[in-house]
Tab-separated table of C-alpha atoms and ligand atoms in Angstrom:
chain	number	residue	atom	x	y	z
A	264	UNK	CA	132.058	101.254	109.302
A	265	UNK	CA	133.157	100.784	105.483
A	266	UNK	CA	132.944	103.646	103.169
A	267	UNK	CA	131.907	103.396	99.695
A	268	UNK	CA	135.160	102.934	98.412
A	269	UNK	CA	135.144	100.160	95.295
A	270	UNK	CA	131.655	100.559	95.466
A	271	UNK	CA	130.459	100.559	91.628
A	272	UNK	CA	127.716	103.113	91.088
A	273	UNK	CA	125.812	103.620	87.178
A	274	UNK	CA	124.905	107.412	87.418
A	275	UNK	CA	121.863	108.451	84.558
A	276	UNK	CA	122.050	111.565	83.780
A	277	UNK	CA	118.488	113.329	83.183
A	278	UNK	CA	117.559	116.163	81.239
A	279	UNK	CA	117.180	119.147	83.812
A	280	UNK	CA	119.141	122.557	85.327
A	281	UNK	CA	120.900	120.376	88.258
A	282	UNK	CA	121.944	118.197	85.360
A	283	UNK	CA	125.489	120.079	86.231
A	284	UNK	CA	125.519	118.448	90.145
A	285	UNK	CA	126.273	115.260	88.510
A	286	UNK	CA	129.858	116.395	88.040
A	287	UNK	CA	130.340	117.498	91.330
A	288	UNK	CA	128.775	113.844	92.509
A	289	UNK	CA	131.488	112.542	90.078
A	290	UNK	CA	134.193	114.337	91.504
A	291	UNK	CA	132.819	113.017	94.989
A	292	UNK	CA	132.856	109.577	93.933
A	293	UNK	CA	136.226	109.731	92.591
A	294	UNK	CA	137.889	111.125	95.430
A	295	UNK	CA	136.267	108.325	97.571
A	296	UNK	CA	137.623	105.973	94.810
A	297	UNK	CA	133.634	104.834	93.658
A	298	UNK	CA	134.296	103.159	90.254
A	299	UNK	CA	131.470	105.382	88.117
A	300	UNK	CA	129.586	104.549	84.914
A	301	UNK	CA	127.360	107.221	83.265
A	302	UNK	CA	124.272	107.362	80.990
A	303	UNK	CA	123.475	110.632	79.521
A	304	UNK	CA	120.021	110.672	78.171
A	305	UNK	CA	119.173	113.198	75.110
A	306	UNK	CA	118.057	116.173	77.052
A	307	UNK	CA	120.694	116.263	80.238
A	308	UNK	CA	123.308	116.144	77.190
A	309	UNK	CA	121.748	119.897	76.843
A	310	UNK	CA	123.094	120.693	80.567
A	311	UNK	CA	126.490	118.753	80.242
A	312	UNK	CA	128.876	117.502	77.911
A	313	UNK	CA	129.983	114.055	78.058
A	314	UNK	CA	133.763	115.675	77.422
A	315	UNK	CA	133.018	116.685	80.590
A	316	UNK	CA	131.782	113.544	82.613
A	317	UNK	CA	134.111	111.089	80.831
A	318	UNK	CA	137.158	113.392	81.706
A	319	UNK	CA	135.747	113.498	85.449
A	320	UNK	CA	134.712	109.313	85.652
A	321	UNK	CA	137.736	108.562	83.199
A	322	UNK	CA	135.003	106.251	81.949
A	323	UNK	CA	133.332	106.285	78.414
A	324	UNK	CA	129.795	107.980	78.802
A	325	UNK	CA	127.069	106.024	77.200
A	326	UNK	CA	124.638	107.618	75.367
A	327	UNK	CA	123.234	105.309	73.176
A	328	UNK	CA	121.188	102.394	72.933
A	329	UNK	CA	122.196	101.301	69.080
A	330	UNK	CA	125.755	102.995	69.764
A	331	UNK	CA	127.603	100.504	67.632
A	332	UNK	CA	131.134	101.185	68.963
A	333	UNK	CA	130.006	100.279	72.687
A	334	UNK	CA	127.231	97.384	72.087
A	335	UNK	CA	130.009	95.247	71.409
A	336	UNK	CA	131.911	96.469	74.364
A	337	UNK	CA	129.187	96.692	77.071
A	338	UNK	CA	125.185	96.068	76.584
A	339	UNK	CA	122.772	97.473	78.239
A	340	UNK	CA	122.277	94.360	80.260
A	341	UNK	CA	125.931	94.145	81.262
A	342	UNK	CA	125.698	97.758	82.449
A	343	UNK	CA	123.408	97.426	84.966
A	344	UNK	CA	124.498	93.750	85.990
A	345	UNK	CA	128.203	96.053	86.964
A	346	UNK	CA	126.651	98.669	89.461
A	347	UNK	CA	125.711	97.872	92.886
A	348	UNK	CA	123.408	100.904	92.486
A	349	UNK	CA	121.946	102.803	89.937
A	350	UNK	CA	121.310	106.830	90.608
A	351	UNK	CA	119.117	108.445	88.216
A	352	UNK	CA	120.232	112.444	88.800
A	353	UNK	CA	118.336	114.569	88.298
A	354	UNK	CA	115.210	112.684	88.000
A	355	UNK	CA	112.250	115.057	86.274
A	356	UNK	CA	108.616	114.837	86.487
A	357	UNK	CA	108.678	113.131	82.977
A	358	UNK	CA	111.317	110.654	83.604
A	359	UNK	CA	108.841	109.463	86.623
A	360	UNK	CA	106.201	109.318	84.233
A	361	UNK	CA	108.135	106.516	81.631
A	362	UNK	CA	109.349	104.873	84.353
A	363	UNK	CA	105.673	104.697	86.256
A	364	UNK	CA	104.680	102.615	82.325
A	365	UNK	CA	107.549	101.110	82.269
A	366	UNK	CA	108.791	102.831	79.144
A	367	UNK	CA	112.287	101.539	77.330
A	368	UNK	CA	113.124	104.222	74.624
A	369	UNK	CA	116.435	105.177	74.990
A	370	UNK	CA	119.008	103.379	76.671
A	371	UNK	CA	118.330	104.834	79.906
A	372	UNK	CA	115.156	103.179	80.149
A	373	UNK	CA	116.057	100.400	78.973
A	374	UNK	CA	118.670	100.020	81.555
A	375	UNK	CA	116.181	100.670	84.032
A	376	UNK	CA	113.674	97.945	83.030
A	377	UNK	CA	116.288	95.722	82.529
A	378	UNK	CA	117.846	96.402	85.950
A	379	UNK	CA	117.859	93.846	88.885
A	380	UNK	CA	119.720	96.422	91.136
A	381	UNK	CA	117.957	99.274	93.618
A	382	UNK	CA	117.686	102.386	91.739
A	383	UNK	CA	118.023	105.471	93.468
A	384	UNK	CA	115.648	108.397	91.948
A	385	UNK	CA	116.629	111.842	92.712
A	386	UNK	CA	113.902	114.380	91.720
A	387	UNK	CA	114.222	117.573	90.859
A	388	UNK	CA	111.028	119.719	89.316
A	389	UNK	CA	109.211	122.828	89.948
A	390	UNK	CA	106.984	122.885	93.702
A	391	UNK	CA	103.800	122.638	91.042
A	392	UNK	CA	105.324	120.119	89.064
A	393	UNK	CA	106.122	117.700	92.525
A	394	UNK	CA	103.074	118.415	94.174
A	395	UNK	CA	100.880	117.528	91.185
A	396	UNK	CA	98.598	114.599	91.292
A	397	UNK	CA	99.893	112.810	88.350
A	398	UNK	CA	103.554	113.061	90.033
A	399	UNK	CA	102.497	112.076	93.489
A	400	UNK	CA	100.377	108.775	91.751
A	401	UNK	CA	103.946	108.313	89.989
A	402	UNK	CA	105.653	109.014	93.361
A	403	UNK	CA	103.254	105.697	94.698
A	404	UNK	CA	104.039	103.636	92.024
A	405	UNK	CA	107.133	103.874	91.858
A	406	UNK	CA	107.720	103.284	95.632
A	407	UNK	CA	105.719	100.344	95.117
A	408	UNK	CA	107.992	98.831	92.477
A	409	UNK	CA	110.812	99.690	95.068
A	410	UNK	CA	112.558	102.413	93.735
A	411	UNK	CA	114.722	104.353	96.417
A	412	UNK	CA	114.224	107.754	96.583
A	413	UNK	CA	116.468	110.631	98.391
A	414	UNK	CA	114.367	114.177	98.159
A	415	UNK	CA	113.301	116.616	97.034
A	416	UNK	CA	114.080	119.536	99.572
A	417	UNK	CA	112.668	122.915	100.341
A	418	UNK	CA	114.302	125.504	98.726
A	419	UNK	CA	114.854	127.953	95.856
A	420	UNK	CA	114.252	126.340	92.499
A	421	UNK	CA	116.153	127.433	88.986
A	422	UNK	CA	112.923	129.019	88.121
A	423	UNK	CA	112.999	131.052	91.234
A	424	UNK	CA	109.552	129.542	92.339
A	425	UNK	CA	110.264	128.536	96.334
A	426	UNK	CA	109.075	125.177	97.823
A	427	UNK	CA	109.460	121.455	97.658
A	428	UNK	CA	111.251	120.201	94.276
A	429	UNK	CA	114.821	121.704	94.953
A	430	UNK	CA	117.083	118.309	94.337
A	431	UNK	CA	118.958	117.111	96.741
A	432	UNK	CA	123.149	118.251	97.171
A	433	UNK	CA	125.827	115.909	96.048
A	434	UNK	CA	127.092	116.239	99.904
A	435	UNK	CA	123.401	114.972	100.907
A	436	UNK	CA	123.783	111.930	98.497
A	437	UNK	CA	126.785	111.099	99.145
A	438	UNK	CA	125.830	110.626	102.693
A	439	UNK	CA	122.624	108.829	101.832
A	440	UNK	CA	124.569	106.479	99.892
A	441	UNK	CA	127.268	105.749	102.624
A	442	UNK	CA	124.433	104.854	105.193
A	443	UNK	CA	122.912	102.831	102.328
A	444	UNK	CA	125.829	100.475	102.226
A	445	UNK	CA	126.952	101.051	105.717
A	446	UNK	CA	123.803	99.192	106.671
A	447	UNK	CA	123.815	96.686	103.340
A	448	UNK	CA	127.180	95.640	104.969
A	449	UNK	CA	126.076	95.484	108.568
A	450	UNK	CA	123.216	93.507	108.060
A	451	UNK	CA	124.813	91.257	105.595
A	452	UNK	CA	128.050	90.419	108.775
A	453	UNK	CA	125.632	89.972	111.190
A	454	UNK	CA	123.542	87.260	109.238
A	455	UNK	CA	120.534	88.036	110.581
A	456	UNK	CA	117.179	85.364	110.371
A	457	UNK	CA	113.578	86.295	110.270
A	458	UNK	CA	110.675	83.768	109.496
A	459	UNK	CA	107.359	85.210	108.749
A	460	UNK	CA	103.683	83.404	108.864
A	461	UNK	CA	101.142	84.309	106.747
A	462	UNK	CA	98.340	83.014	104.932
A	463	UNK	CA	94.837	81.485	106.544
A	464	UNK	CA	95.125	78.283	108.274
A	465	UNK	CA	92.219	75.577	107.080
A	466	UNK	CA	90.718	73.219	110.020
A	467	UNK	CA	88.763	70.646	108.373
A	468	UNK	CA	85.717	68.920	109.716
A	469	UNK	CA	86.024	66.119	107.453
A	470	UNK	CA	88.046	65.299	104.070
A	471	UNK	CA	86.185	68.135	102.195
A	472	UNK	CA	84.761	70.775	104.365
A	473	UNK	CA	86.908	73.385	106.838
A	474	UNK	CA	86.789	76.308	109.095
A	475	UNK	CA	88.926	79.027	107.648
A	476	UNK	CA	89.053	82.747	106.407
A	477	UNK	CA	89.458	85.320	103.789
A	478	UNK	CA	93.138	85.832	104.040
A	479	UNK	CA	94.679	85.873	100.906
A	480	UNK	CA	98.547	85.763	102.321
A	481	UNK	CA	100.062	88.348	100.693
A	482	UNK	CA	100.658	90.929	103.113
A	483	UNK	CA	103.217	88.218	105.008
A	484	UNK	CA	104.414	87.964	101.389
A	485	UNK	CA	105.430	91.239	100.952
A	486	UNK	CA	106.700	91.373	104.063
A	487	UNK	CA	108.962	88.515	103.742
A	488	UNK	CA	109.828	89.435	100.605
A	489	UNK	CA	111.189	93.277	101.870
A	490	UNK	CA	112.962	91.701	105.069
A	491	UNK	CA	114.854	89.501	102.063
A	492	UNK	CA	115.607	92.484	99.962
A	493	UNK	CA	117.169	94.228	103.284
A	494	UNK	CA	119.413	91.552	103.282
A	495	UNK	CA	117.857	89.308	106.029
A	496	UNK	CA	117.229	85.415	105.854
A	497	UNK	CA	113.733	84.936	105.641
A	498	UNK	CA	111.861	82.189	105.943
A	499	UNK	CA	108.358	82.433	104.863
A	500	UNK	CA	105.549	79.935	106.693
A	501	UNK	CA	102.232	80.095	104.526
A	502	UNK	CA	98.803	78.878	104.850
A	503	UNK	CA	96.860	78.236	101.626
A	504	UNK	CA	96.904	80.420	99.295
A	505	UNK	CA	96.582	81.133	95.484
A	506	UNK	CA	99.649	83.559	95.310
A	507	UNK	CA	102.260	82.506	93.636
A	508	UNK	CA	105.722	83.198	95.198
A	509	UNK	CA	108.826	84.169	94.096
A	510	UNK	CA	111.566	81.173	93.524
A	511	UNK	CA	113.952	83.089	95.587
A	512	UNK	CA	112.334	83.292	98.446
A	513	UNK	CA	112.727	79.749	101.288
A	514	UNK	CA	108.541	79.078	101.946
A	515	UNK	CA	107.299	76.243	103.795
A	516	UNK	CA	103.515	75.614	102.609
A	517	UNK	CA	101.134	74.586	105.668
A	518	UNK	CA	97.709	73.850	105.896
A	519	UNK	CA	96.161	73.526	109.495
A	520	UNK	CA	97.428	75.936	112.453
A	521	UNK	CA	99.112	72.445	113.912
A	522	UNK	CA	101.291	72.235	111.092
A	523	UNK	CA	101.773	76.096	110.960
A	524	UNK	CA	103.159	75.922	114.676
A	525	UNK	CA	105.394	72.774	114.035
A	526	UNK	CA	106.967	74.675	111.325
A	527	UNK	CA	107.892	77.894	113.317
A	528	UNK	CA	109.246	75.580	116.590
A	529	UNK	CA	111.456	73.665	113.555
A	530	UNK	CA	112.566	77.626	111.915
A	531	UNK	CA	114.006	78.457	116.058
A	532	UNK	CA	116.337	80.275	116.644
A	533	UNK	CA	115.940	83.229	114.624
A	534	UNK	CA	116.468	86.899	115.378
A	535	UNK	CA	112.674	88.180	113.853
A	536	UNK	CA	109.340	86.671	113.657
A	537	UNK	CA	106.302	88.363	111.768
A	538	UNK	CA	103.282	86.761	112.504
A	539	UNK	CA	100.965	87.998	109.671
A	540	UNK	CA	98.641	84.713	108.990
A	541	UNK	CA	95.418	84.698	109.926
A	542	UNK	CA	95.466	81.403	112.033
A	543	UNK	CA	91.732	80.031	112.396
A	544	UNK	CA	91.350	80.570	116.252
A	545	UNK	CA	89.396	77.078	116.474
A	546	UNK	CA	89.698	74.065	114.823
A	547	UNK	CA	86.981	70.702	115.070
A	548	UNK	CA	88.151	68.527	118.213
A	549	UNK	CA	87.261	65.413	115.616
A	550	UNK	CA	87.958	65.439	111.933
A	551	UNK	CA	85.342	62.620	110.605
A	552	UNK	CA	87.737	60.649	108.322
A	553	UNK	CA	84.638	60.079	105.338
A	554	UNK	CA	82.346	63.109	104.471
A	555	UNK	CA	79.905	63.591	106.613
A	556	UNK	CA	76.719	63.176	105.020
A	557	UNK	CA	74.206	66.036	104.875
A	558	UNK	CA	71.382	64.797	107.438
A	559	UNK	CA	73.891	63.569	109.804
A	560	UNK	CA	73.169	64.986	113.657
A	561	UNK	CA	77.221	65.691	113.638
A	562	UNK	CA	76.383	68.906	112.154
A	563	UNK	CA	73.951	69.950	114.644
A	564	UNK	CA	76.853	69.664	117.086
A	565	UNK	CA	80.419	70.620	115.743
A	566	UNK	CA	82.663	70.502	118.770
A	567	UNK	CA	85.369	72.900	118.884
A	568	UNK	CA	88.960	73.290	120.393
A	569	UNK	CA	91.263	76.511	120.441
A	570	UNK	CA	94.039	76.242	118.241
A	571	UNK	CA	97.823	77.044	120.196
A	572	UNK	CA	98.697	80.334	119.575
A	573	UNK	CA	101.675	81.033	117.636
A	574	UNK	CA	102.789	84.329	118.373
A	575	UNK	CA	102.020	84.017	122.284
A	576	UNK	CA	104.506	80.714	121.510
A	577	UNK	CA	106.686	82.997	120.271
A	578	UNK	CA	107.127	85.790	122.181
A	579	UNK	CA	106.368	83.729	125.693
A	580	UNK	CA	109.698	81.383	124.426
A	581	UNK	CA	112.090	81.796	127.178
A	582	UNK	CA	114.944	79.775	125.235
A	583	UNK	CA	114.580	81.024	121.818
A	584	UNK	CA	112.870	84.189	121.479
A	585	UNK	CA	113.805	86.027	118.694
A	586	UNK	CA	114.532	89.355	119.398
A	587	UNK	CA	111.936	91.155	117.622
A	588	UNK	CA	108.482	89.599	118.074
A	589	UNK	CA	105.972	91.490	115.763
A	590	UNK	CA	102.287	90.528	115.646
A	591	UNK	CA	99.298	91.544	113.228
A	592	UNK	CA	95.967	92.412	114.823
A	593	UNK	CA	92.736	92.057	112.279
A	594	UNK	CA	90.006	94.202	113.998
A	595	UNK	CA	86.540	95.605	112.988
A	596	UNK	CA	86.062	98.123	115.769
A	597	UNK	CA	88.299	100.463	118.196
A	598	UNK	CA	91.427	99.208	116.101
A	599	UNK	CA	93.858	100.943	117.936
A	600	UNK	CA	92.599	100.479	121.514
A	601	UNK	CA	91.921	97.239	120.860
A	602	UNK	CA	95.324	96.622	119.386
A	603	UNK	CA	97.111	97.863	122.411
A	604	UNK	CA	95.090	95.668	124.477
A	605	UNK	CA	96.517	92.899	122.392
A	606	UNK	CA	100.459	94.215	122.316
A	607	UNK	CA	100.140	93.738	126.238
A	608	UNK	CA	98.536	90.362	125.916
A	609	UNK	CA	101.108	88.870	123.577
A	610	UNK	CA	103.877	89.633	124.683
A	611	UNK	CA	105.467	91.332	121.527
A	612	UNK	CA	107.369	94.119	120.324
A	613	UNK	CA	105.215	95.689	117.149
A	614	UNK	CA	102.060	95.179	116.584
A	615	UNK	CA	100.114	96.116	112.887
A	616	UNK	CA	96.724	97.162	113.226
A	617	UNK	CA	94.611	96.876	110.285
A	618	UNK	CA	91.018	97.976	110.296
A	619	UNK	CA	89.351	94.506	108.198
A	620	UNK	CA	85.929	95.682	108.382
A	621	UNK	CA	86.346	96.994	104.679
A	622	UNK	CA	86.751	95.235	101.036
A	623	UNK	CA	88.755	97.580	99.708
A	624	UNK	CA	91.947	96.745	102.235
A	625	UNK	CA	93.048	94.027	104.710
A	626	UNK	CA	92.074	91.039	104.054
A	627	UNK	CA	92.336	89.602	100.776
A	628	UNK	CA	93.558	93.192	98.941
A	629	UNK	CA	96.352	94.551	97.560
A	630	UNK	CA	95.965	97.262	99.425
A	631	UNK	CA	96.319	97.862	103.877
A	632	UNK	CA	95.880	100.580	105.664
A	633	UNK	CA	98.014	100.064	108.878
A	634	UNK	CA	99.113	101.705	112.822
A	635	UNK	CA	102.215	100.177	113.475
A	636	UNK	CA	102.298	100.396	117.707
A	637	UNK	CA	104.861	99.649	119.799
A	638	UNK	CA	105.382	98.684	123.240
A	639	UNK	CA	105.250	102.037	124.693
A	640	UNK	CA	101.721	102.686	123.030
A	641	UNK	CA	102.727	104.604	120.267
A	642	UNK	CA	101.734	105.131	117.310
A	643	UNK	CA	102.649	105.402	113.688
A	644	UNK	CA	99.655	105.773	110.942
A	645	UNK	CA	100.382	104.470	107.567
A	646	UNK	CA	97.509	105.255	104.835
A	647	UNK	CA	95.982	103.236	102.991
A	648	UNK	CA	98.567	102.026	100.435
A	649	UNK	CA	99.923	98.938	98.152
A	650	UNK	CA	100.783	95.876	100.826
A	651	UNK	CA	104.402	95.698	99.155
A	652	UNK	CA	104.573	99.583	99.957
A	653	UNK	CA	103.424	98.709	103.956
A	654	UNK	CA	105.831	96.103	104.020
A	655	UNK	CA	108.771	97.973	103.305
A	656	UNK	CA	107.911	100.359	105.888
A	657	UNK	CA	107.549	97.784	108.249
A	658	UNK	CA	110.797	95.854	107.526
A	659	UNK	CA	112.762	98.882	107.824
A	660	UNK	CA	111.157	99.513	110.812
A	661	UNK	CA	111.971	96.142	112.447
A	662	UNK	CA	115.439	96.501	111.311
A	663	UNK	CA	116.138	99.643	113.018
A	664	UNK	CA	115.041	97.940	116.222
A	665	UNK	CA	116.968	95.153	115.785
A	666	UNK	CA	120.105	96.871	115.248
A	667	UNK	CA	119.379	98.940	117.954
A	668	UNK	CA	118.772	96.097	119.813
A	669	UNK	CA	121.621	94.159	118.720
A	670	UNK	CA	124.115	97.774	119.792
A	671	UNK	CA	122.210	97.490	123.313
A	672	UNK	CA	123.448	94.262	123.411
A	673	UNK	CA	126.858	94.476	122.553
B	710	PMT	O1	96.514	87.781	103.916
B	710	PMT	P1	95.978	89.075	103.346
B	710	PMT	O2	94.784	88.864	102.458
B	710	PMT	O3	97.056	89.873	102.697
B	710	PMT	O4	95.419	89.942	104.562
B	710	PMT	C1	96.288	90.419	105.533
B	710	PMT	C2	95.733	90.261	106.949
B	710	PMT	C3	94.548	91.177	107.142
B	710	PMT	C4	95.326	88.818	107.192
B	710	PMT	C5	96.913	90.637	107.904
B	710	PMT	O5	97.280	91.969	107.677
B	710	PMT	C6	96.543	90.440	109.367
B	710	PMT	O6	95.927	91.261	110.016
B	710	PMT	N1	96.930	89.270	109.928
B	710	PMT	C7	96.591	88.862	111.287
B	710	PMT	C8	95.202	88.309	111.325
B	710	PMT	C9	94.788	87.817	112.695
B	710	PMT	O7	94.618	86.640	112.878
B	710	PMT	O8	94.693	88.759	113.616
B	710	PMT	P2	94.286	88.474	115.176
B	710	PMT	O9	94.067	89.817	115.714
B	710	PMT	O10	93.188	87.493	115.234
B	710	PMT	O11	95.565	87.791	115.793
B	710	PMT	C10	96.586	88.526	116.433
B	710	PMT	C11	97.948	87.925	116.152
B	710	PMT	O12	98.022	86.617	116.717
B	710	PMT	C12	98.313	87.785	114.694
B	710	PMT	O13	99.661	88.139	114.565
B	710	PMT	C13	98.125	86.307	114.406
B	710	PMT	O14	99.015	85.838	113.388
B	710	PMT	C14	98.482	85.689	115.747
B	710	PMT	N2	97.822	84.414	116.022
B	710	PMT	C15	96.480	84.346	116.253
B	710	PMT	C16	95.909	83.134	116.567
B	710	PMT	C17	96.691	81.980	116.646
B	710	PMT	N3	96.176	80.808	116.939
B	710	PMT	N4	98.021	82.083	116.401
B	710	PMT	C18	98.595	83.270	116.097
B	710	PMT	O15	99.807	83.348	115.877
């Protein structure tokens, strides 16, 4: 395991009491030879001096954004392009707030907004304060735009109030932050593949008409695009779909569950398959090659064939399985039960049970509301939440069991 030694980390200091931990973070960092960068924002320069940090980082502390004796030097692009991580210490209930909008006022925010990094927040607040609605509908968003975020813990706050908002120890982030890259640098030697489906599949009966459904693809999206930002080569396999997808990401566009298959036998090997799409279970045994007109008898008597199955394909591949197999299952009634049922009968590893009998999640939403089951029958509940949100949880999920796997293995 690698430590985080030359690791380049762009510490923001916010305006609040622990302000002073940064110091001792610093002093961590430098004894594990981190290369550290600091921001101090308006209000934590009322907790510490930046005599203090730049004599601790032996690196100029920026303060500000129009600071004409460092624009030239260093912008506030260029400082976030350095770090490989950004920790915002402490983080208050107001910084979550302007970050939630999106707010660049200072050059903290700015950085922020400007940042293509993972930021790591690190609240610290009153138990009132964290516990608040407004904070916890920040807390969402903000996971949602993929922030990172390491507490807060139980314990006795500055105001001597006792409860959640206490921030987390330099010894507890510095530990976070060595997994963090531990498993950035794992992941990244072993070269791990995933390909994802997603999408609805469209069977047509002739050149203009087709069977299909509501699926809008973006849960497979999302989840493609969190597998990628673990560090995983992903490989996304999409029916039709309005979405439009991120340049970065490899997608193969498909239209009938035919071409969706050939696709996924041409992405083999690879160590993870998600199959999130929505592949119509039948398709026309004939497609009539001119429209069929409107009186025709044809219509009277559409005859229909099963389409193959994908995921059975999948996780029934004695050759090229991939090691993780995870399956969706779209039901209207006894979700879970019904979703074991189908863990059993396909053969996979994880299955994500989403309850589609409602508009306001599943299908064609931003927002799910999944049970992630395993093999053994059990059960984690997600609430309803953003898909990206869901789709982090299940990539980290996936890649737990893979490495696992993969140590089993070895
Ligand atoms: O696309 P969105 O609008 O974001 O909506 C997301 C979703 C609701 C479509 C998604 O979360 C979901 O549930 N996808 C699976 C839908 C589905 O077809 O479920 P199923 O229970 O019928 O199928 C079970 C599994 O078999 C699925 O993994 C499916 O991809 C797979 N399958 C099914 C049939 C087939 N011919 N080939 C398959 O691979």
């Amino acid at each position: 395991m690698m430590s985080l030694k030359n690791k380049k980390i762009l510490l923001v200091i916010g305006g609040g009491i622990s302000a002073y931990k940064a110091l001792d973070l610093i002093r961590l960092f430098k004894k594990n030879d981190v290369d550290v960068k600091t921001i101090l924002t308006k209000s934590g320069k009322e907790f510490v001096t930046p005599l203090s940090i730049t004599t601790l980082t032996k690196n100029k502390t920026f303060e500000d954004i129009f600071d004409k004796n460092t624009e030239a030097e260093i912008d506030h692009i260029a400082l976030s392009r350095w770090a490989d991580l950004i920790i915002v210490l402490p983080t208050t209930a107001n910084f979550m707030t302007k970050l939630s909008i999106g707010k660049a006022e200072d050059l903290a925010t700015t950085v922020l907004l400007a940042s293509d990094k993972e930021i790591l927040l690190v609240p610290a607040m009153n138990v009132r304060m964290w516990f608040h609605k407004a904070t916890q509908q920040n807390l969402k968003i903000l996971q949602d735009y993929g922030y990172l975020f390491i507490g807060p813990e139980k314990g006795e706050m500055a105001c001597g109030e006792y409860g959640e908002g206490k921030m987390s120890s330099p010894r507890q982030i510095f530990s976070y932050l060595k997994n963090y890259f531990d498993q950035k640098n794992l992941v990244k030697n072993k070269n791990f593949k995933a390909l994802v489906t997603t999408g609805p599949t469209k069977e047509y009966l002739d050149p203009v008409r087709y069977i299909s459904n509501e699926s809008s693809g973006k849960q497979g999206y999302e989840v493609a695009l969190a597998l990628k930002k673990l560090g995983i080569k992903t490989k996304l396999i999409a029916g039709p779909s309005n979405l439009i997808y991120s340049k970065n990401l490899k997608i193969k566009k498909v239209t009938s569950a035919k071409e969706m298959m050939y696709e996924v036998k041409k992405s083999l090997p690879v160590d993870i398959a998600v199959c999130a799409a929505a592949v119509s279970d039948f398709k026309p045994i004939n497609k009539s090659k001119n429209k069929i007109k409107k009186d025709a008898s044809k219509f009277n008597n559409i005859s229909l064939e099963k389409n193959p199955d994908i995921l059975d394909y999948l996780s029934k591949n004695n050759k090229a399985r991939p090691k993780i197999v995870v399956g969706f299952s779209a039901e209207t009634e006894n979700v879970i039960q019904n979703s074991k049922k189908k863990i059993k009968e396909k053969y996979c590893d994880l299955i994500i049970a989403n309850d589609v009998s409602k508009k306001d999640s599943g299908f064609n939403s931003d927002y799910n509301k999944v049970s992630i089951i395993d093999k053994k029958g059990k059960v984690k509940s997600i609430p309803k939440n953003k898909k990206s949100y869901i789709a982090n949880i299940i990539a980290n999920i996936i890649l737990v069991k893979l490495l696992m796997n993969d140590k089993n293995i070895n």
